[in-house]
Amino acid sequence: MRRTAFAGIGLSLVLSSGAASAQNPQTVRTQEASVRAVTVASGLENPWGFAFLPDGRLLVTERPGAMRVVDKGKVSPPLGNVPKVFDSGQGGLLDVTLDPEFARNRTIYFTYAEPGQGAEQGGAGTALASAVFDETRLSDVKALFRQQPKMSGGLHFGSRVVVGPDGKLWLGLGERYRRDESQNLNSHLGKLIRLEKNGRVPSDNPFVGRSDARAEIWSYGHRNIQGMARHPQTGAVWLNEHGAQGGDEVNIPEKAKNYGWPVITHGIDYSGARIGVGSSAPGMEQPLLHWTPSIAPSGMAFYTGDRIPAWRGNLFVGSLKFGTLHRVVLEGTRVVRQEQMLKEIGDNIRDVRDGPDGFLYIATDSPRGRIIRLEPAH
Ligand SMILES: [Ca+2]
């Protein structure tokens, strides 16, 4: 269902009469900038993650399992040799990012829900792979990480992958809706994972050498990480995670620290029951920011572009619940103010990326999903 008009004080909507579509572009007034929302690709089936190729094209994942290239609005057929995914519930083909040396090595990293084989038949788990982008297909596909154990059901696969300031792969996972697993260091569920680009465990990971913990783990006590971004100045990896009813969080994950789920949370259970011991406990970290009611946070990005100066340095987080883009104005790690915007778009927002061309890009969560570029309206 598209919402085509939004009446409200201080908000306006102007529809273009251009040939492309009645909705393209849409002009939207926000608190500090008027922007044009320009659809640059449409007809994508639940796009989940996207990355900018050096030549201006986009590499896009669709949750049911296809990876495609968008070139000047044209969407390619599915690339060949993408691994089979567990396409059920929240599972499927998920995030994608480029190696920083992509221009030289054509290497990408992507995450997906991997179906179980053999003894793991019927289960699924989040996996991370590398591959070489070969225009119409992937080659040299290597699974770098497989979440253990695999679980039945279609919930809480996470996931996002970013290359950290240390050149490592940082992989955010979900707890597969088994909340106590987030505190169990012998499982990958509800953890942030840190790996070398070849999948090996870095020797300085905090739990290396411990028999009671998995060496891939960087931090724990997470619920379902669906947004990650590197801070443009500090280089720190920031993440967001879904709470239950309330208590969605933004965290800056530090080595070996416990982010609390399900012992502490600022939310409650969907039944209305209390979860854990409350909202704080010794030895457990407080989020930098939490949202109650939940916004169902998805992809996020820091905007570093020069096209919309009022937004520079702000953190943008998509909402899978309110069909809005959340803008968070920060001073360091202090939240100054927030804005909910772009309800006029009419769809939930799955991913947000800081474009190399200075614009901000979003992907809508819909079986007829779009990639939208936000430009200043002059
Ligand atoms: Ca927490």
Short mmCIF file of N, CA and C in Angstrom, two decimals, residues 44-214:
data_model
loop_
_atom_site.label_atom_id
_atom_site.label_comp_id
_atom_site.label_asym_id
_atom_site.label_seq_id
_atom_site.Cartn_x
_atom_site.Cartn_y
_atom_site.Cartn_z
N LEU A 44 12.59 -4.34 -7.49
CA LEU A 44 13.48 -5.25 -6.76
C LEU A 44 12.66 -6.00 -5.71
N GLU A 45 12.91 -7.30 -5.57
CA GLU A 45 12.13 -8.10 -4.64
C GLU A 45 12.80 -8.06 -3.26
N ASN A 46 12.23 -7.29 -2.38
CA ASN A 46 12.77 -7.13 -1.02
C ASN A 46 14.29 -6.94 -0.99
N PRO A 47 14.75 -5.84 -1.60
CA PRO A 47 16.20 -5.56 -1.53
C PRO A 47 16.63 -5.46 -0.07
N TRP A 48 17.81 -6.00 0.23
CA TRP A 48 18.26 -6.10 1.64
C TRP A 48 19.52 -5.29 1.88
N GLY A 49 20.47 -5.41 0.97
CA GLY A 49 21.72 -4.66 1.11
C GLY A 49 22.17 -4.18 -0.26
N PHE A 50 22.97 -3.13 -0.28
CA PHE A 50 23.52 -2.70 -1.58
C PHE A 50 24.86 -2.03 -1.37
N ALA A 51 25.63 -2.02 -2.45
CA ALA A 51 26.98 -1.46 -2.40
C ALA A 51 27.25 -0.73 -3.71
N PHE A 52 28.07 0.32 -3.63
CA PHE A 52 28.38 1.12 -4.81
C PHE A 52 29.64 0.59 -5.48
N LEU A 53 29.53 0.18 -6.73
CA LEU A 53 30.72 -0.22 -7.49
C LEU A 53 31.46 1.06 -7.90
N PRO A 54 32.77 0.96 -8.13
CA PRO A 54 33.55 2.18 -8.42
C PRO A 54 33.09 2.94 -9.66
N ASP A 55 32.41 2.26 -10.57
CA ASP A 55 31.97 2.92 -11.81
C ASP A 55 30.57 3.51 -11.69
N GLY A 56 30.01 3.52 -10.49
CA GLY A 56 28.70 4.15 -10.29
C GLY A 56 27.54 3.18 -10.31
N ARG A 57 27.80 1.94 -10.72
CA ARG A 57 26.72 0.95 -10.67
C ARG A 57 26.51 0.50 -9.22
N LEU A 58 25.37 -0.17 -9.00
CA LEU A 58 25.05 -0.68 -7.67
C LEU A 58 24.98 -2.20 -7.71
N LEU A 59 25.49 -2.81 -6.65
CA LEU A 59 25.32 -4.25 -6.44
C LEU A 59 24.26 -4.40 -5.35
N VAL A 60 23.19 -5.15 -5.65
CA VAL A 60 22.04 -5.22 -4.74
C VAL A 60 21.73 -6.68 -4.42
N THR A 61 21.42 -6.95 -3.15
CA THR A 61 20.90 -8.27 -2.79
C THR A 61 19.39 -8.19 -2.66
N GLU A 62 18.72 -9.26 -3.07
CA GLU A 62 17.29 -9.41 -2.80
C GLU A 62 17.13 -10.56 -1.83
N ARG A 63 16.31 -10.36 -0.79
CA ARG A 63 16.20 -11.36 0.26
C ARG A 63 15.87 -12.78 -0.25
N PRO A 64 15.02 -12.96 -1.27
CA PRO A 64 14.75 -14.33 -1.72
C PRO A 64 15.96 -15.05 -2.32
N GLY A 65 17.05 -14.33 -2.63
CA GLY A 65 18.26 -15.06 -3.02
C GLY A 65 19.00 -14.56 -4.24
N ALA A 66 18.50 -13.51 -4.88
CA ALA A 66 19.19 -13.01 -6.08
C ALA A 66 20.09 -11.84 -5.74
N MET A 67 21.22 -11.78 -6.46
CA MET A 67 22.08 -10.61 -6.42
C MET A 67 22.07 -10.01 -7.82
N ARG A 68 21.90 -8.70 -7.90
CA ARG A 68 21.76 -8.05 -9.21
C ARG A 68 22.59 -6.78 -9.27
N VAL A 69 22.81 -6.32 -10.49
CA VAL A 69 23.53 -5.07 -10.72
C VAL A 69 22.53 -4.05 -11.26
N VAL A 70 22.57 -2.85 -10.72
CA VAL A 70 21.74 -1.76 -11.24
C VAL A 70 22.66 -0.80 -11.98
N ASP A 71 22.35 -0.58 -13.25
CA ASP A 71 23.16 0.30 -14.09
C ASP A 71 22.24 1.34 -14.71
N LYS A 72 22.35 2.57 -14.26
CA LYS A 72 21.52 3.68 -14.77
C LYS A 72 20.05 3.29 -14.80
N GLY A 73 19.57 2.73 -13.70
CA GLY A 73 18.15 2.40 -13.58
C GLY A 73 17.77 1.04 -14.12
N LYS A 74 18.66 0.42 -14.88
CA LYS A 74 18.36 -0.91 -15.42
C LYS A 74 18.84 -1.98 -14.45
N VAL A 75 17.95 -2.95 -14.17
CA VAL A 75 18.25 -4.01 -13.22
C VAL A 75 18.65 -5.27 -13.98
N SER A 76 19.80 -5.84 -13.67
CA SER A 76 20.31 -7.00 -14.42
C SER A 76 19.57 -8.27 -14.03
N PRO A 77 19.70 -9.33 -14.83
CA PRO A 77 19.26 -10.65 -14.37
C PRO A 77 20.09 -11.05 -13.15
N PRO A 78 19.62 -12.07 -12.40
CA PRO A 78 20.39 -12.50 -11.23
C PRO A 78 21.80 -12.94 -11.63
N LEU A 79 22.79 -12.57 -10.82
CA LEU A 79 24.15 -13.04 -11.06
C LEU A 79 24.19 -14.55 -10.81
N GLY A 80 25.03 -15.23 -11.57
CA GLY A 80 25.19 -16.67 -11.40
C GLY A 80 26.08 -17.00 -10.22
N ASN A 81 25.94 -18.21 -9.74
CA ASN A 81 26.85 -18.79 -8.75
C ASN A 81 26.69 -18.19 -7.35
N VAL A 82 25.54 -17.59 -7.08
CA VAL A 82 25.25 -17.15 -5.71
C VAL A 82 24.79 -18.39 -4.93
N PRO A 83 25.32 -18.60 -3.72
CA PRO A 83 24.93 -19.81 -2.98
C PRO A 83 23.42 -19.87 -2.74
N LYS A 84 22.93 -21.09 -2.63
CA LYS A 84 21.52 -21.29 -2.29
C LYS A 84 21.28 -20.77 -0.88
N VAL A 85 20.17 -20.05 -0.70
CA VAL A 85 19.88 -19.47 0.61
C VAL A 85 18.64 -20.13 1.21
N PHE A 86 18.51 -20.00 2.52
CA PHE A 86 17.32 -20.42 3.25
C PHE A 86 16.34 -19.26 3.18
N ASP A 87 15.42 -19.35 2.20
CA ASP A 87 14.51 -18.26 1.90
C ASP A 87 13.21 -18.49 2.67
N SER A 88 13.21 -18.07 3.92
CA SER A 88 12.03 -18.29 4.76
C SER A 88 12.05 -17.28 5.89
N GLY A 89 10.90 -16.71 6.18
CA GLY A 89 10.83 -15.73 7.26
C GLY A 89 11.79 -14.58 7.01
N GLN A 90 12.66 -14.33 7.99
CA GLN A 90 13.64 -13.26 7.83
C GLN A 90 14.91 -13.75 7.14
N GLY A 91 14.93 -15.03 6.78
CA GLY A 91 16.13 -15.61 6.16
C GLY A 91 16.18 -15.32 4.68
N GLY A 92 17.38 -15.44 4.12
CA GLY A 92 17.56 -15.25 2.69
C GLY A 92 18.94 -14.69 2.43
N LEU A 93 19.07 -14.03 1.27
CA LEU A 93 20.31 -13.33 0.95
C LEU A 93 20.23 -11.96 1.63
N LEU A 94 21.25 -11.62 2.38
CA LEU A 94 21.14 -10.46 3.27
C LEU A 94 22.11 -9.36 2.85
N ASP A 95 23.18 -9.15 3.59
CA ASP A 95 23.98 -7.95 3.35
C ASP A 95 25.06 -8.18 2.28
N VAL A 96 25.59 -7.08 1.77
CA VAL A 96 26.72 -7.14 0.84
C VAL A 96 27.58 -5.90 1.03
N THR A 97 28.89 -6.09 0.92
CA THR A 97 29.80 -4.95 0.95
C THR A 97 31.02 -5.27 0.09
N LEU A 98 31.73 -4.22 -0.31
CA LEU A 98 32.91 -4.41 -1.16
C LEU A 98 34.17 -4.44 -0.31
N ASP A 99 35.16 -5.15 -0.77
CA ASP A 99 36.48 -5.05 -0.18
C ASP A 99 37.03 -3.63 -0.46
N PRO A 100 37.75 -3.03 0.50
CA PRO A 100 38.30 -1.69 0.23
C PRO A 100 39.20 -1.66 -1.00
N GLU A 101 39.78 -2.80 -1.36
CA GLU A 101 40.63 -2.90 -2.56
C GLU A 101 39.86 -3.45 -3.76
N PHE A 102 38.56 -3.26 -3.77
CA PHE A 102 37.72 -3.86 -4.82
C PHE A 102 38.21 -3.51 -6.22
N ALA A 103 38.61 -2.25 -6.42
CA ALA A 103 39.01 -1.83 -7.76
C ALA A 103 40.14 -2.71 -8.29
N ARG A 104 40.94 -3.25 -7.38
CA ARG A 104 42.05 -4.11 -7.78
C ARG A 104 41.67 -5.60 -7.74
N ASN A 105 40.92 -6.01 -6.67
CA ASN A 105 40.70 -7.46 -6.50
C ASN A 105 39.26 -7.93 -6.79
N ARG A 106 38.34 -6.99 -7.05
CA ARG A 106 36.95 -7.34 -7.41
C ARG A 106 36.26 -8.21 -6.35
N THR A 107 36.74 -8.11 -5.11
CA THR A 107 36.23 -8.99 -4.05
C THR A 107 35.06 -8.35 -3.31
N ILE A 108 34.05 -9.16 -3.07
CA ILE A 108 32.90 -8.73 -2.27
C ILE A 108 32.74 -9.69 -1.09
N TYR A 109 32.01 -9.22 -0.07
CA TYR A 109 31.62 -10.04 1.07
C TYR A 109 30.11 -9.95 1.19
N PHE A 110 29.47 -11.08 1.48
CA PHE A 110 28.02 -11.04 1.64
C PHE A 110 27.58 -12.05 2.69
N THR A 111 26.40 -11.79 3.26
CA THR A 111 25.85 -12.66 4.30
C THR A 111 24.54 -13.26 3.82
N TYR A 112 24.20 -14.40 4.35
CA TYR A 112 22.98 -15.09 3.94
C TYR A 112 22.61 -16.14 4.98
N ALA A 113 21.33 -16.51 4.97
CA ALA A 113 20.87 -17.62 5.80
C ALA A 113 21.14 -18.89 5.00
N GLU A 114 21.98 -19.74 5.58
CA GLU A 114 22.41 -20.95 4.87
C GLU A 114 21.58 -22.13 5.33
N PRO A 115 20.98 -22.88 4.39
CA PRO A 115 20.20 -24.04 4.80
C PRO A 115 21.11 -25.15 5.31
N GLY A 116 20.65 -25.87 6.33
CA GLY A 116 21.42 -26.98 6.88
C GLY A 116 21.43 -28.19 5.96
N GLN A 117 22.53 -28.91 5.99
CA GLN A 117 22.67 -30.15 5.19
C GLN A 117 22.90 -31.31 6.16
N GLY A 118 22.62 -32.51 5.71
CA GLY A 118 22.94 -33.70 6.50
C GLY A 118 22.29 -33.64 7.87
N ALA A 119 23.13 -33.74 8.91
CA ALA A 119 22.61 -33.76 10.28
C ALA A 119 21.93 -32.44 10.64
N GLU A 120 22.26 -31.39 9.90
CA GLU A 120 21.68 -30.08 10.18
C GLU A 120 20.46 -29.79 9.31
N GLN A 121 20.00 -30.80 8.60
CA GLN A 121 18.84 -30.66 7.71
C GLN A 121 17.66 -30.06 8.47
N GLY A 122 17.01 -29.08 7.86
CA GLY A 122 15.86 -28.45 8.51
C GLY A 122 16.24 -27.21 9.29
N GLY A 123 17.52 -27.11 9.62
CA GLY A 123 17.97 -25.91 10.31
C GLY A 123 18.58 -24.93 9.34
N ALA A 124 18.94 -23.77 9.85
CA ALA A 124 19.61 -22.76 9.04
C ALA A 124 20.45 -21.89 9.96
N GLY A 125 21.43 -21.25 9.36
CA GLY A 125 22.28 -20.36 10.14
C GLY A 125 22.86 -19.28 9.26
N THR A 126 23.18 -18.16 9.86
CA THR A 126 23.76 -17.07 9.09
C THR A 126 25.18 -17.44 8.67
N ALA A 127 25.50 -17.18 7.42
CA ALA A 127 26.84 -17.45 6.90
C ALA A 127 27.39 -16.18 6.25
N LEU A 128 28.71 -16.14 6.16
CA LEU A 128 29.42 -15.04 5.50
C LEU A 128 30.31 -15.64 4.43
N ALA A 129 30.28 -15.07 3.25
CA ALA A 129 31.11 -15.57 2.15
C ALA A 129 31.85 -14.42 1.48
N SER A 130 32.97 -14.77 0.86
CA SER A 130 33.63 -13.84 -0.04
C SER A 130 33.50 -14.39 -1.45
N ALA A 131 33.60 -13.51 -2.44
CA ALA A 131 33.54 -13.95 -3.83
C ALA A 131 34.17 -12.87 -4.70
N VAL A 132 34.51 -13.26 -5.91
CA VAL A 132 34.98 -12.29 -6.90
C VAL A 132 33.81 -11.94 -7.80
N PHE A 133 33.56 -10.64 -7.96
CA PHE A 133 32.49 -10.15 -8.82
C PHE A 133 32.96 -10.21 -10.26
N ASP A 134 32.28 -11.05 -11.03
CA ASP A 134 32.71 -11.34 -12.39
C ASP A 134 31.66 -10.87 -13.39
N GLU A 135 31.07 -9.73 -13.14
CA GLU A 135 30.07 -9.09 -14.00
C GLU A 135 28.73 -9.83 -14.04
N THR A 136 28.65 -11.00 -14.65
CA THR A 136 27.37 -11.70 -14.73
C THR A 136 27.27 -12.83 -13.72
N ARG A 137 28.36 -13.09 -13.00
CA ARG A 137 28.35 -14.19 -12.03
C ARG A 137 29.40 -13.92 -10.97
N LEU A 138 29.30 -14.70 -9.89
CA LEU A 138 30.35 -14.68 -8.87
C LEU A 138 31.30 -15.83 -9.15
N SER A 139 32.57 -15.62 -8.88
CA SER A 139 33.51 -16.73 -8.94
C SER A 139 34.29 -16.78 -7.64
N ASP A 140 34.97 -17.90 -7.43
CA ASP A 140 35.80 -18.09 -6.24
C ASP A 140 35.00 -17.83 -4.96
N VAL A 141 33.78 -18.36 -4.92
CA VAL A 141 32.93 -18.18 -3.73
C VAL A 141 33.47 -19.03 -2.58
N LYS A 142 33.72 -18.38 -1.45
CA LYS A 142 34.25 -19.10 -0.28
C LYS A 142 33.42 -18.75 0.94
N ALA A 143 32.92 -19.77 1.61
CA ALA A 143 32.24 -19.53 2.90
C ALA A 143 33.31 -19.26 3.95
N LEU A 144 33.28 -18.06 4.53
CA LEU A 144 34.29 -17.68 5.51
C LEU A 144 33.85 -18.00 6.93
N PHE A 145 32.54 -18.08 7.12
CA PHE A 145 32.00 -18.26 8.47
C PHE A 145 30.63 -18.89 8.36
N ARG A 146 30.37 -19.83 9.27
CA ARG A 146 29.03 -20.43 9.36
C ARG A 146 28.60 -20.40 10.82
N GLN A 147 27.47 -19.75 11.08
CA GLN A 147 26.99 -19.66 12.46
C GLN A 147 26.70 -21.06 13.01
N GLN A 148 27.20 -21.30 14.21
CA GLN A 148 26.96 -22.56 14.90
C GLN A 148 26.31 -22.29 16.24
N PRO A 149 25.32 -23.08 16.62
CA PRO A 149 24.70 -24.14 15.82
C PRO A 149 23.65 -23.59 14.86
N LYS A 150 23.31 -24.41 13.83
CA LYS A 150 22.17 -24.07 12.99
C LYS A 150 20.90 -24.37 13.79
N MET A 151 19.85 -23.60 13.48
CA MET A 151 18.60 -23.68 14.25
C MET A 151 17.42 -23.73 13.30
N SER A 152 16.32 -24.32 13.77
CA SER A 152 15.08 -24.27 13.00
C SER A 152 14.45 -22.88 13.13
N GLY A 153 13.49 -22.60 12.26
CA GLY A 153 12.78 -21.32 12.34
C GLY A 153 13.36 -20.27 11.43
N GLY A 154 12.62 -19.20 11.28
CA GLY A 154 13.01 -18.18 10.28
C GLY A 154 13.27 -16.81 10.88
N LEU A 155 13.62 -16.74 12.17
CA LEU A 155 13.77 -15.44 12.82
C LEU A 155 15.22 -15.14 13.21
N HIS A 156 15.54 -13.85 13.22
CA HIS A 156 16.75 -13.29 13.83
C HIS A 156 18.06 -13.85 13.28
N PHE A 157 18.24 -13.69 11.99
CA PHE A 157 19.50 -14.03 11.34
C PHE A 157 20.50 -12.86 11.37
N GLY A 158 20.12 -11.70 11.92
CA GLY A 158 20.90 -10.49 11.68
C GLY A 158 20.63 -10.06 10.26
N SER A 159 21.57 -9.59 9.49
CA SER A 159 23.00 -9.54 9.72
C SER A 159 23.57 -8.41 8.87
N ARG A 160 24.68 -7.89 9.31
CA ARG A 160 25.41 -6.93 8.48
C ARG A 160 26.88 -7.28 8.55
N VAL A 161 27.61 -6.92 7.51
CA VAL A 161 29.06 -7.10 7.50
C VAL A 161 29.70 -5.78 7.07
N VAL A 162 30.70 -5.34 7.83
CA VAL A 162 31.50 -4.19 7.42
C VAL A 162 32.97 -4.55 7.57
N VAL A 163 33.80 -3.89 6.76
CA VAL A 163 35.24 -4.00 6.95
C VAL A 163 35.63 -2.91 7.94
N GLY A 164 36.19 -3.32 9.07
CA GLY A 164 36.50 -2.38 10.13
C GLY A 164 37.76 -1.57 9.84
N PRO A 165 38.08 -0.63 10.72
CA PRO A 165 39.27 0.21 10.54
C PRO A 165 40.55 -0.61 10.64
N ASP A 166 40.42 -1.81 11.22
CA ASP A 166 41.56 -2.72 11.38
C ASP A 166 41.70 -3.66 10.19
N GLY A 167 40.85 -3.48 9.16
CA GLY A 167 40.90 -4.36 8.00
C GLY A 167 40.27 -5.72 8.24
N LYS A 168 39.62 -5.90 9.39
CA LYS A 168 38.95 -7.18 9.68
C LYS A 168 37.49 -7.11 9.24
N LEU A 169 36.88 -8.27 9.11
CA LEU A 169 35.45 -8.35 8.81
C LEU A 169 34.68 -8.39 10.12
N TRP A 170 33.76 -7.47 10.27
CA TRP A 170 32.91 -7.40 11.46
C TRP A 170 31.51 -7.83 11.03
N LEU A 171 31.00 -8.85 11.68
CA LEU A 171 29.75 -9.49 11.27
C LEU A 171 28.77 -9.48 12.43
N GLY A 172 27.65 -8.83 12.24
CA GLY A 172 26.62 -8.75 13.29
C GLY A 172 25.56 -9.80 13.08
N LEU A 173 25.27 -10.56 14.13
CA LEU A 173 24.34 -11.68 14.04
C LEU A 173 23.11 -11.47 14.93
N GLY A 174 22.13 -12.36 14.77
CA GLY A 174 20.97 -12.40 15.65
C GLY A 174 21.01 -13.66 16.50
N GLU A 175 20.08 -13.75 17.47
CA GLU A 175 20.11 -14.91 18.38
C GLU A 175 19.12 -15.99 17.98
N ARG A 176 18.60 -15.90 16.74
CA ARG A 176 17.69 -16.91 16.21
C ARG A 176 16.47 -17.12 17.11
N TYR A 177 16.14 -16.07 17.84
CA TYR A 177 14.97 -16.08 18.71
C TYR A 177 15.12 -17.11 19.84
N ARG A 178 16.41 -17.37 20.21
CA ARG A 178 16.70 -18.19 21.40
C ARG A 178 17.44 -17.26 22.34
N ARG A 179 16.69 -16.52 23.13
CA ARG A 179 17.28 -15.37 23.81
C ARG A 179 18.44 -15.73 24.72
N ASP A 180 18.37 -16.87 25.41
CA ASP A 180 19.45 -17.18 26.36
C ASP A 180 20.78 -17.44 25.66
N GLU A 181 20.72 -17.76 24.36
CA GLU A 181 21.96 -18.03 23.62
C GLU A 181 22.84 -16.80 23.50
N SER A 182 22.25 -15.60 23.65
CA SER A 182 23.06 -14.38 23.53
C SER A 182 24.12 -14.30 24.63
N GLN A 183 23.86 -14.97 25.76
CA GLN A 183 24.82 -14.96 26.87
C GLN A 183 25.73 -16.20 26.85
N ASN A 184 25.50 -17.11 25.93
CA ASN A 184 26.27 -18.35 25.86
C ASN A 184 27.46 -18.17 24.91
N LEU A 185 28.64 -18.09 25.47
CA LEU A 185 29.83 -17.83 24.65
C LEU A 185 30.24 -19.04 23.81
N ASN A 186 29.58 -20.18 24.04
CA ASN A 186 29.86 -21.35 23.21
C ASN A 186 29.00 -21.44 21.97
N SER A 187 28.15 -20.44 21.74
CA SER A 187 27.41 -20.41 20.47
C SER A 187 27.64 -19.05 19.82
N HIS A 188 27.40 -18.97 18.53
CA HIS A 188 27.57 -17.70 17.81
C HIS A 188 26.30 -16.85 17.86
N LEU A 189 25.23 -17.39 18.43
CA LEU A 189 23.94 -16.70 18.36
C LEU A 189 23.96 -15.44 19.24
N GLY A 190 23.51 -14.33 18.67
CA GLY A 190 23.46 -13.08 19.43
C GLY A 190 24.83 -12.49 19.69
N LYS A 191 25.75 -12.67 18.74
CA LYS A 191 27.13 -12.19 18.93
C LYS A 191 27.55 -11.25 17.78
N LEU A 192 28.56 -10.46 18.09
CA LEU A 192 29.29 -9.75 17.04
C LEU A 192 30.57 -10.53 16.79
N ILE A 193 30.82 -10.83 15.53
CA ILE A 193 31.92 -11.70 15.11
C ILE A 193 32.98 -10.84 14.43
N ARG A 194 34.26 -11.20 14.67
CA ARG A 194 35.37 -10.48 14.02
C ARG A 194 36.33 -11.49 13.42
N LEU A 195 36.59 -11.32 12.11
CA LEU A 195 37.37 -12.30 11.36
C LEU A 195 38.37 -11.61 10.44
N GLU A 196 39.42 -12.34 10.12
CA GLU A 196 40.29 -11.92 9.03
C GLU A 196 39.51 -12.05 7.72
N LYS A 197 40.01 -11.39 6.67
CA LYS A 197 39.29 -11.43 5.39
C LYS A 197 39.29 -12.84 4.77
N ASN A 198 40.16 -13.71 5.24
CA ASN A 198 40.13 -15.08 4.74
C ASN A 198 39.32 -16.00 5.66
N GLY A 199 38.67 -15.43 6.67
CA GLY A 199 37.83 -16.20 7.57
C GLY A 199 38.54 -16.70 8.82
N ARG A 200 39.85 -16.55 8.87
CA ARG A 200 40.57 -17.02 10.07
C ARG A 200 40.27 -16.11 11.25
N VAL A 201 40.49 -16.63 12.44
CA VAL A 201 40.24 -15.87 13.66
C VAL A 201 41.46 -14.99 13.96
N PRO A 202 41.27 -13.68 14.12
CA PRO A 202 42.42 -12.83 14.48
C PRO A 202 42.97 -13.22 15.85
N SER A 203 44.28 -13.18 15.97
CA SER A 203 44.91 -13.66 17.21
C SER A 203 44.58 -12.77 18.41
N ASP A 204 44.14 -11.54 18.14
CA ASP A 204 43.81 -10.64 19.26
C ASP A 204 42.31 -10.59 19.57
N ASN A 205 41.54 -11.55 19.03
CA ASN A 205 40.14 -11.64 19.47
C ASN A 205 40.11 -12.02 20.95
N PRO A 206 39.09 -11.54 21.69
CA PRO A 206 39.16 -11.64 23.15
C PRO A 206 39.05 -13.06 23.72
N PHE A 207 38.41 -13.97 23.01
CA PHE A 207 38.19 -15.29 23.60
C PHE A 207 39.08 -16.36 22.98
N VAL A 208 40.10 -15.93 22.26
CA VAL A 208 41.04 -16.90 21.67
C VAL A 208 41.70 -17.71 22.78
N GLY A 209 41.72 -19.02 22.61
CA GLY A 209 42.41 -19.89 23.57
C GLY A 209 41.56 -20.34 24.74
N ARG A 210 40.31 -19.86 24.78
CA ARG A 210 39.43 -20.30 25.87
C ARG A 210 38.59 -21.47 25.41
N SER A 211 38.50 -22.51 26.25
CA SER A 211 37.75 -23.70 25.86
C SER A 211 36.25 -23.49 26.05
N ASP A 212 35.88 -22.45 26.79
CA ASP A 212 34.46 -22.23 27.10
C ASP A 212 33.85 -21.13 26.24
N ALA A 213 34.52 -20.78 25.15
CA ALA A 213 34.00 -19.69 24.30
C ALA A 213 34.46 -19.90 22.87
N ARG A 214 33.70 -19.34 21.95
CA ARG A 214 34.09 -19.41 20.53
C ARG A 214 34.99 -18.23 20.19
#
